[in-house]
Amino acid sequence: MPIAGVARLAAKHPSAKAACPTPNMGVGGCCGVRAVDDGFPSSREHCHWEPAYLKHVSLRDSCAQLQSLEREWEIVSASISQAECHGLHELRDSLQDLGSHPSCAQHPLHRQAQTLIRFLRGRDGDVRKADAMFRASMDWRHEFQVEAKIQQWRAELSAGATPRSRLFTAYGSDAEICLDKFGVPMWLMRLSVSDPAGMLREVGQDALLVNSIAKIEGMHSHLRRAMFREGKLIRGCVQIIDVGDYGDVPNWWSRMWATYNIGRPAFKVFDSNYPETTRKVFIVRMGSVTTSIYKLVKPIIPPRTNDKMRIFGHAAVAWADELRGEVPEDVDLPQFLCSDDAEALRVARPVGGMIPLGGDVPDELLRGVPAPAIDADDEAASCDPGPRGGGFFRMRRSRRGPLAIAAFGAVVVALL
């Protein structure tokens, strides 16, 4: 958004003031700026309030950041109820002392309305619990060095020179596919063809965690850009979790069990630090046993998770129309998500597969590498994620059940 001065921006976007008091009490910050010809205050002396996180930021950048925060509060305030808005302001006020926290020094997470509402909702509107959750998350971000590790990992993955980056590229089982109706990438996870135990064996727990965090951080960046572009709060992305037993990747039950066991530590990290990542989750091609188990455990699943979940069996006709409703009319979904046609299943992407012992990746598997993650500002007319092709997929309606609860647990824990 072009910088035109705080006063001009406030005049241009007054819509949220009626819904909830706008944050002129420190979110917009440069409350009394004196505009000069170029639309910028002539000096920081004209800003009555300068947060600690701006002390190393240039004047032009600091005012741009403050304008962005003011617009963000207007958007969020207009998108939520009066009661939730008051809780959000209370949470913001309780976190004012975090301006000098290392995790907030460059990016004022503690003043971002869209970030704070996620934590507030993640604790069911309890301001005290949301405050504790947010502070713990900021400490974790600093101690884990989230931004540095993500930057290093993305560079390594892009270069594709290390064995582990080649493994993730060749055998990855999830992808950002097309843009949904809000311009946010839809997130496809094919647990059906993943080999978490093999990946853990070859790359280690830390690489698995950093790779997942990088994807989640990227998704939240998409959600923030979509919020500014659409002028309304986007509650999260649409996630599609494919758990079908197609038969071409062996040991389906043991792989589901591994997903649950290996994923538990990571899921705790996600739940504590990335609330409200998804707004709707399609879990498709569930078997009869796991569907029955879901009905039994549904009463103990948190309501905020239950409300997002859409559970479907084998037939694509059951979910296809609802899924199409999440994308623009000119977007074509991958055929295997819209039909049970044998050819559509055969060419379904990503392919995933069993990780070879030793981690050697044949060059031919890298010639059809996945397309880069979709940028939220790009246009997309197709939902094809683009990784390499696979073998003939045969849907198997297995009646085995000793590990069924683990299979379903792998899905449910991932959503908490």
Short mmCIF file of C-alpha atoms in Angstrom, two decimals:
data_model
loop_
_atom_site.label_atom_id
_atom_site.label_comp_id
_atom_site.label_asym_id
_atom_site.label_seq_id
_atom_site.Cartn_x
_atom_site.Cartn_y
_atom_site.Cartn_z
CA MET A 1 0.00 0.00 0.00
CA PRO A 2 1.51 3.42 -0.93
CA ILE A 3 2.62 5.48 2.04
CA ALA A 4 0.54 8.63 2.25
CA GLY A 5 0.89 9.62 5.88
CA VAL A 6 -0.97 8.37 8.92
CA ALA A 7 -3.59 11.10 8.78
CA ARG A 8 -4.44 10.35 5.16
CA LEU A 9 -4.70 6.63 5.86
CA ALA A 10 -7.03 7.17 8.81
CA ALA A 11 -9.27 9.34 6.67
CA LYS A 12 -9.31 6.78 3.89
CA HIS A 13 -10.28 3.81 6.10
CA PRO A 14 -12.83 4.94 8.71
CA SER A 15 -15.14 1.94 8.29
CA ALA A 16 -14.18 0.01 11.41
CA LYS A 17 -14.71 2.85 13.87
CA ALA A 18 -18.40 2.06 14.27
CA ALA A 19 -17.82 -1.63 14.89
CA CYS A 20 -15.20 -1.20 17.61
CA PRO A 21 -13.04 1.62 18.98
CA THR A 22 -10.08 2.02 16.64
CA PRO A 23 -6.65 1.68 18.18
CA ASN A 24 -5.58 5.32 18.27
CA MET A 25 -4.30 4.52 21.74
CA GLY A 26 -0.97 3.26 20.49
CA VAL A 27 -1.58 0.97 17.54
CA GLY A 28 -1.62 3.75 15.01
CA GLY A 29 1.08 5.30 17.10
CA CYS A 30 1.94 8.55 15.31
CA CYS A 31 -1.15 10.12 16.80
CA GLY A 32 -0.18 13.73 16.40
CA VAL A 33 2.07 13.68 13.37
CA ARG A 34 2.42 16.90 11.44
CA ALA A 35 2.15 16.13 7.75
CA VAL A 36 4.58 17.76 5.35
CA ASP A 37 4.45 17.94 1.57
CA ASP A 38 5.58 14.35 0.99
CA GLY A 39 3.08 12.95 3.48
CA PHE A 40 5.67 12.06 6.13
CA PRO A 41 6.21 13.68 9.52
CA SER A 42 9.22 15.98 9.41
CA SER A 43 10.77 14.42 12.50
CA ARG A 44 10.17 11.78 15.13
CA GLU A 45 9.57 14.59 17.59
CA HIS A 46 6.09 14.83 16.12
CA CYS A 47 5.25 11.24 17.11
CA HIS A 48 3.78 11.35 20.63
CA TRP A 49 4.32 7.61 20.99
CA GLU A 50 7.19 5.61 19.55
CA PRO A 51 7.19 1.91 20.46
CA ALA A 52 10.42 0.21 21.45
CA TYR A 53 10.36 -2.09 18.44
CA LEU A 54 10.86 0.94 16.13
CA LYS A 55 14.00 2.31 17.75
CA HIS A 56 16.28 0.74 15.12
CA VAL A 57 13.92 1.34 12.19
CA SER A 58 14.18 4.28 9.80
CA LEU A 59 11.65 7.10 10.06
CA ARG A 60 10.04 6.26 6.72
CA ASP A 61 9.83 2.54 7.53
CA SER A 62 8.55 3.16 11.05
CA CYS A 63 5.68 5.31 9.87
CA ALA A 64 4.84 2.79 7.16
CA GLN A 65 4.76 0.06 9.82
CA LEU A 66 2.50 2.12 12.05
CA GLN A 67 0.13 2.80 9.16
CA SER A 68 0.02 -0.92 8.42
CA LEU A 69 -0.83 -1.67 12.05
CA GLU A 70 -3.60 0.93 12.08
CA ARG A 71 -5.14 -0.49 8.91
CA GLU A 72 -4.83 -4.00 10.34
CA TRP A 73 -6.76 -3.04 13.47
CA GLU A 74 -9.47 -1.43 11.37
CA ILE A 75 -9.85 -4.60 9.30
CA VAL A 76 -9.90 -6.97 12.25
CA SER A 77 -12.19 -4.77 14.35
CA ALA A 78 -14.73 -4.67 11.54
CA SER A 79 -14.54 -8.47 11.15
CA ILE A 80 -15.29 -9.59 14.72
CA SER A 81 -18.00 -9.13 17.32
CA GLN A 82 -18.08 -6.29 19.84
CA ALA A 83 -17.41 -8.69 22.72
CA GLU A 84 -14.45 -10.32 20.98
CA CYS A 85 -13.12 -6.91 20.03
CA HIS A 86 -13.05 -5.80 23.67
CA GLY A 87 -11.20 -8.98 24.60
CA LEU A 88 -8.71 -8.31 21.83
CA HIS A 89 -8.03 -4.79 23.12
CA GLU A 90 -7.61 -6.15 26.63
CA LEU A 91 -5.08 -8.69 25.37
CA ARG A 92 -3.18 -6.03 23.46
CA ASP A 93 -2.99 -3.82 26.54
CA SER A 94 -1.69 -6.68 28.67
CA LEU A 95 1.17 -7.30 26.23
CA GLN A 96 2.47 -3.74 25.91
CA ASP A 97 5.64 -4.60 27.83
CA LEU A 98 6.79 -6.96 25.06
CA GLY A 99 8.00 -4.12 22.82
CA SER A 100 11.60 -4.90 23.70
CA HIS A 101 11.24 -8.69 23.50
CA PRO A 102 13.66 -10.16 20.91
CA SER A 103 10.79 -11.81 19.05
CA CYS A 104 8.99 -8.48 18.70
CA ALA A 105 12.00 -6.24 18.03
CA GLN A 106 11.79 -6.33 14.22
CA HIS A 107 8.18 -7.44 13.76
CA PRO A 108 5.69 -6.13 16.33
CA LEU A 109 3.82 -9.39 16.77
CA HIS A 110 2.47 -8.18 20.12
CA ARG A 111 0.63 -5.33 18.38
CA GLN A 112 -0.67 -7.16 15.32
CA ALA A 113 -4.43 -7.53 15.66
CA GLN A 114 -4.56 -10.51 13.31
CA THR A 115 -1.87 -12.31 15.32
CA LEU A 116 -3.45 -11.54 18.69
CA ILE A 117 -6.94 -12.64 17.67
CA ARG A 118 -5.54 -16.04 16.73
CA PHE A 119 -4.10 -16.51 20.21
CA LEU A 120 -7.28 -15.20 21.84
CA ARG A 121 -9.37 -17.69 19.88
CA GLY A 122 -6.82 -20.39 20.55
CA ARG A 123 -7.71 -20.04 24.23
CA ASP A 124 -11.46 -19.68 23.67
CA GLY A 125 -11.53 -15.96 24.42
CA ASP A 126 -9.82 -16.22 27.82
CA VAL A 127 -7.56 -13.16 27.89
CA ARG A 128 -5.43 -14.38 30.79
CA LYS A 129 -4.74 -17.73 29.13
CA ALA A 130 -4.12 -16.06 25.76
CA ASP A 131 -1.63 -13.70 27.40
CA ALA A 132 0.29 -16.63 28.89
CA MET A 133 0.17 -18.53 25.60
CA PHE A 134 1.46 -15.56 23.62
CA ARG A 135 4.33 -14.84 26.02
CA ALA A 136 5.41 -18.48 26.00
CA SER A 137 5.27 -18.46 22.20
CA MET A 138 7.48 -15.37 21.96
CA ASP A 139 10.01 -17.00 24.29
CA TRP A 140 9.96 -20.15 22.16
CA ARG A 141 10.47 -18.18 18.92
CA HIS A 142 13.56 -16.53 20.39
CA GLU A 143 15.02 -19.67 21.93
CA PHE A 144 14.38 -21.83 18.87
CA GLN A 145 15.64 -19.06 16.54
CA VAL A 146 12.64 -19.52 14.28
CA GLU A 147 13.36 -16.86 11.68
CA ALA A 148 17.04 -17.73 11.28
CA LYS A 149 16.37 -21.47 10.95
CA ILE A 150 13.57 -20.94 8.44
CA GLN A 151 15.70 -18.63 6.32
CA GLN A 152 18.55 -21.14 6.29
CA TRP A 153 16.25 -24.07 5.52
CA ARG A 154 14.48 -22.33 2.65
CA ALA A 155 17.84 -21.46 1.08
CA GLU A 156 19.01 -25.07 1.47
CA LEU A 157 15.78 -26.47 0.04
CA SER A 158 15.92 -24.07 -2.90
CA ALA A 159 19.53 -24.97 -3.72
CA GLY A 160 18.72 -28.70 -3.54
CA ALA A 161 22.35 -29.67 -3.01
CA THR A 162 22.12 -31.52 0.31
CA PRO A 163 20.86 -35.11 0.69
CA ARG A 164 18.05 -34.07 3.01
CA SER A 165 16.82 -31.29 0.71
CA ARG A 166 16.72 -33.81 -2.16
CA LEU A 167 14.71 -36.21 0.01
CA PHE A 168 12.11 -33.59 0.91
CA THR A 169 11.84 -32.54 -2.73
CA ALA A 170 11.50 -36.07 -4.09
CA TYR A 171 9.36 -37.70 -1.40
CA GLY A 172 7.41 -34.82 0.13
CA SER A 173 3.74 -35.69 0.56
CA ASP A 174 2.14 -32.29 1.06
CA ALA A 175 1.89 -29.22 -1.16
CA GLU A 176 0.33 -25.80 -1.47
CA ILE A 177 -1.98 -26.20 -4.42
CA CYS A 178 -4.29 -23.60 -5.95
CA LEU A 179 -5.50 -20.35 -4.42
CA ASP A 180 -8.85 -20.45 -2.66
CA LYS A 181 -11.62 -17.85 -2.96
CA PHE A 182 -9.65 -15.47 -0.72
CA GLY A 183 -6.38 -15.90 -2.59
CA VAL A 184 -4.86 -18.18 0.07
CA PRO A 185 -3.15 -21.41 -1.04
CA MET A 186 -5.04 -24.61 -0.26
CA TRP A 187 -2.87 -27.03 1.69
CA LEU A 188 -2.94 -30.67 0.58
CA MET A 189 -1.48 -33.30 2.92
CA ARG A 190 -1.33 -36.84 1.57
CA LEU A 191 -0.75 -38.94 4.66
CA SER A 192 -1.88 -41.79 2.42
CA VAL A 193 1.50 -41.89 0.64
CA SER A 194 3.85 -40.49 3.29
CA ASP A 195 6.67 -42.36 5.04
CA PRO A 196 7.35 -40.38 8.24
CA ALA A 197 9.47 -43.11 9.83
CA GLY A 198 11.73 -43.28 6.78
CA MET A 199 12.09 -39.51 6.64
CA LEU A 200 12.89 -39.35 10.35
CA ARG A 201 15.51 -42.06 9.93
CA GLU A 202 17.28 -40.17 7.14
CA VAL A 203 17.00 -36.49 8.12
CA GLY A 204 16.32 -36.41 11.88
CA GLN A 205 13.63 -34.84 14.06
CA ASP A 206 14.96 -31.28 13.89
CA ALA A 207 14.84 -31.14 10.08
CA LEU A 208 11.28 -32.52 10.10
CA LEU A 209 10.21 -29.86 12.59
CA VAL A 210 11.91 -26.95 10.83
CA ASN A 211 10.44 -28.01 7.48
CA SER A 212 6.94 -28.07 8.97
CA ILE A 213 7.39 -24.76 10.78
CA ALA A 214 8.61 -23.13 7.57
CA LYS A 215 5.40 -24.22 5.83
CA ILE A 216 3.19 -22.98 8.66
CA GLU A 217 5.01 -19.64 8.84
CA GLY A 218 4.60 -19.31 5.08
CA MET A 219 0.89 -20.01 5.36
CA HIS A 220 0.43 -17.32 7.99
CA SER A 221 2.24 -14.88 5.71
CA HIS A 222 -0.27 -15.73 2.98
CA LEU A 223 -3.13 -15.16 5.41
CA ARG A 224 -1.80 -11.73 6.42
CA ARG A 225 -1.39 -10.61 2.82
CA ALA A 226 -4.87 -11.86 2.00
CA MET A 227 -6.28 -9.89 4.93
CA PHE A 228 -4.87 -6.61 3.62
CA ARG A 229 -5.81 -7.42 0.04
CA GLU A 230 -9.40 -8.49 0.82
CA GLY A 231 -9.97 -5.95 3.59
CA LYS A 232 -11.30 -8.56 6.01
CA LEU A 233 -10.01 -11.11 8.50
CA ILE A 234 -9.35 -14.52 6.92
CA ARG A 235 -9.73 -17.13 9.66
CA GLY A 236 -7.28 -19.64 8.18
CA CYS A 237 -6.52 -21.80 5.19
CA VAL A 238 -8.38 -24.78 3.77
CA GLN A 239 -6.54 -28.03 4.42
CA ILE A 240 -7.18 -31.31 2.63
CA ILE A 241 -5.90 -34.46 4.35
CA ASP A 242 -5.95 -37.56 2.17
CA VAL A 243 -5.80 -40.76 4.27
CA GLY A 244 -6.88 -43.26 1.61
CA ASP A 245 -5.29 -46.71 1.49
CA TYR A 246 -4.56 -46.87 -2.26
CA GLY A 247 -2.31 -49.91 -2.06
CA ASP A 248 0.70 -48.67 -4.08
CA VAL A 249 2.67 -47.50 -1.01
CA PRO A 250 2.96 -50.46 1.39
CA ASN A 251 2.33 -50.69 5.13
CA TRP A 252 -0.51 -48.19 5.36
CA TRP A 253 -1.39 -49.04 8.98
CA SER A 254 2.17 -48.87 10.26
CA ARG A 255 2.74 -45.57 8.42
CA MET A 256 -0.34 -44.07 10.07
CA TRP A 257 0.91 -45.25 13.44
CA ALA A 258 4.31 -43.65 12.71
CA THR A 259 2.58 -40.40 11.75
CA TYR A 260 0.95 -40.33 15.16
CA ASN A 261 4.04 -41.26 17.20
CA ILE A 262 6.54 -39.13 15.30
CA GLY A 263 4.16 -36.21 15.00
CA ARG A 264 3.17 -35.86 18.65
CA PRO A 265 6.12 -33.65 19.72
CA ALA A 266 5.68 -31.45 16.65
CA PHE A 267 1.91 -31.18 17.10
CA LYS A 268 2.47 -29.77 20.59
CA VAL A 269 4.69 -27.07 19.08
CA PHE A 270 2.08 -26.24 16.45
CA ASP A 271 -0.76 -26.08 18.97
CA SER A 272 1.17 -23.82 21.33
CA ASN A 273 2.50 -21.41 18.73
CA TYR A 274 0.27 -21.49 15.63
CA PRO A 275 -3.39 -21.41 16.66
CA GLU A 276 -6.06 -20.85 14.03
CA THR A 277 -3.96 -21.95 11.06
CA THR A 278 -6.92 -23.61 9.33
CA ARG A 279 -10.54 -22.56 8.87
CA LYS A 280 -11.77 -25.84 7.35
CA VAL A 281 -10.22 -29.30 7.12
CA PHE A 282 -11.39 -31.90 4.62
CA ILE A 283 -10.35 -35.40 5.74
CA VAL A 284 -11.04 -37.57 2.72
CA ARG A 285 -11.20 -41.28 1.94
CA MET A 286 -11.59 -42.40 5.51
CA GLY A 287 -12.26 -46.12 5.96
CA SER A 288 -15.34 -47.49 7.70
CA VAL A 289 -13.42 -48.40 10.87
CA THR A 290 -11.74 -45.02 11.31
CA THR A 291 -15.01 -43.25 10.55
CA SER A 292 -16.72 -45.24 13.31
CA ILE A 293 -13.92 -44.39 15.72
CA TYR A 294 -14.29 -40.72 14.87
CA LYS A 295 -17.94 -40.83 15.88
CA LEU A 296 -16.94 -42.38 19.21
CA VAL A 297 -14.19 -39.88 20.05
CA LYS A 298 -15.94 -36.80 18.64
CA PRO A 299 -17.32 -35.74 22.06
CA ILE A 300 -13.78 -35.35 23.46
CA ILE A 301 -12.40 -33.35 20.53
CA PRO A 302 -12.17 -29.60 21.34
CA PRO A 303 -15.11 -27.69 19.82
CA ARG A 304 -12.82 -25.27 17.97
CA THR A 305 -11.27 -28.29 16.21
CA ASN A 306 -14.52 -30.18 15.69
CA ASP A 307 -16.17 -27.22 14.00
CA LYS A 308 -13.48 -27.17 11.32
CA MET A 309 -13.45 -30.86 10.49
CA ARG A 310 -15.30 -32.39 7.55
CA ILE A 311 -15.05 -36.19 7.52
CA PHE A 312 -15.64 -38.16 4.32
CA GLY A 313 -15.45 -41.76 3.18
CA HIS A 314 -14.12 -43.16 -0.11
CA ALA A 315 -16.44 -41.57 -2.67
CA ALA A 316 -15.33 -38.17 -3.98
CA VAL A 317 -18.91 -37.26 -4.82
CA ALA A 318 -19.52 -36.77 -1.09
CA TRP A 319 -17.12 -33.83 -0.78
CA ALA A 320 -16.44 -32.57 -4.32
CA ASP A 321 -19.14 -29.88 -4.44
CA GLU A 322 -18.28 -28.49 -1.02
CA LEU A 323 -14.59 -28.41 -1.91
CA ARG A 324 -15.31 -26.66 -5.21
CA GLY A 325 -17.17 -24.02 -3.20
CA GLU A 326 -13.87 -23.02 -1.59
CA VAL A 327 -12.22 -21.98 -4.88
CA PRO A 328 -13.12 -19.48 -7.63
CA GLU A 329 -15.26 -20.80 -10.48
CA ASP A 330 -12.37 -20.66 -12.98
CA VAL A 331 -10.12 -22.89 -10.88
CA ASP A 332 -9.89 -26.60 -11.68
CA LEU A 333 -9.28 -28.89 -8.73
CA PRO A 334 -7.04 -31.96 -9.17
CA GLN A 335 -9.16 -34.72 -10.64
CA PHE A 336 -8.38 -37.24 -7.88
CA LEU A 337 -10.07 -34.86 -5.42
CA CYS A 338 -13.16 -34.69 -7.61
CA SER A 339 -13.60 -38.26 -8.81
CA ASP A 340 -12.62 -41.87 -8.17
CA ASP A 341 -11.54 -42.45 -11.76
CA ALA A 342 -8.60 -44.89 -11.99
CA GLU A 343 -6.55 -42.58 -14.20
CA ALA A 344 -7.12 -39.62 -11.88
CA LEU A 345 -5.90 -41.70 -8.96
CA ARG A 346 -2.91 -42.94 -10.97
CA VAL A 347 -1.57 -39.44 -11.63
CA ALA A 348 -2.44 -37.96 -8.23
CA ARG A 349 0.19 -35.61 -6.80
CA PRO A 350 2.25 -35.44 -4.63
CA VAL A 351 3.34 -39.05 -4.99
CA GLY A 352 5.34 -39.46 -1.77
CA GLY A 353 6.57 -43.03 -1.37
CA MET A 354 8.84 -45.11 0.85
CA ILE A 355 12.13 -43.41 1.70
CA PRO A 356 15.11 -45.49 0.49
CA LEU A 357 17.53 -46.72 3.13
CA GLY A 358 20.56 -44.46 3.03
CA GLY A 359 18.59 -41.59 1.55
CA ASP A 360 19.92 -41.82 -2.02
CA VAL A 361 17.52 -40.07 -4.39
CA PRO A 362 17.61 -41.17 -8.04
CA ASP A 363 18.10 -38.19 -10.35
CA GLU A 364 15.01 -39.14 -12.36
CA LEU A 365 12.83 -38.45 -9.32
CA LEU A 366 14.09 -34.87 -9.23
CA ARG A 367 13.40 -34.11 -12.88
CA GLY A 368 9.72 -33.67 -12.10
CA VAL A 369 10.17 -31.76 -8.87
CA PRO A 370 7.23 -29.94 -7.24
CA ALA A 371 6.54 -26.41 -8.33
CA PRO A 372 7.59 -23.71 -5.85
CA ALA A 373 5.05 -22.81 -3.20
CA ILE A 374 2.42 -20.45 -4.56
CA ASP A 375 2.96 -16.80 -3.71
CA ALA A 376 -0.17 -15.22 -2.28
CA ASP A 377 0.08 -12.41 -4.82
CA ASP A 378 0.18 -14.75 -7.82
CA GLU A 379 -2.83 -15.69 -9.91
CA ALA A 380 -3.67 -19.37 -10.36
CA ALA A 381 -6.17 -21.06 -12.62
CA SER A 382 -5.36 -24.66 -11.79
CA CYS A 383 -4.99 -26.72 -8.65
CA ASP A 384 -2.34 -29.12 -9.97
CA PRO A 385 0.49 -29.20 -7.41
CA GLY A 386 2.85 -30.54 -10.05
CA PRO A 387 5.11 -33.16 -8.39
CA ARG A 388 6.22 -36.35 -10.12
CA GLY A 389 3.76 -39.00 -11.30
CA GLY A 390 3.15 -42.29 -9.56
CA GLY A 391 2.04 -45.86 -9.98
CA PHE A 392 -1.50 -47.13 -10.41
CA PHE A 393 -3.53 -46.36 -7.29
CA ARG A 394 -5.90 -49.08 -6.13
CA MET A 395 -8.32 -48.04 -3.42
CA ARG A 396 -8.42 -50.76 -0.77
CA ARG A 397 -11.30 -51.03 1.68
CA SER A 398 -9.29 -52.81 4.34
CA ARG A 399 -11.20 -54.32 7.24
CA ARG A 400 -8.14 -54.59 9.47
CA GLY A 401 -8.58 -52.60 12.67
CA PRO A 402 -5.92 -53.11 15.40
CA LEU A 403 -4.24 -49.80 14.55
CA ALA A 404 -7.32 -47.93 13.39
CA ILE A 405 -7.40 -45.66 16.41
CA ALA A 406 -3.78 -44.67 15.75
CA ALA A 407 -4.62 -43.87 12.15
CA PHE A 408 -7.44 -41.58 13.20
CA GLY A 409 -5.37 -40.17 16.06
CA ALA A 410 -2.72 -39.11 13.57
CA VAL A 411 -5.30 -36.94 11.88
CA VAL A 412 -7.03 -35.55 14.96
CA VAL A 413 -3.85 -34.65 16.87
CA ALA A 414 -2.62 -32.75 13.82
CA LEU A 415 -5.60 -30.43 14.08
CA LEU A 416 -5.54 -29.57 17.79
#
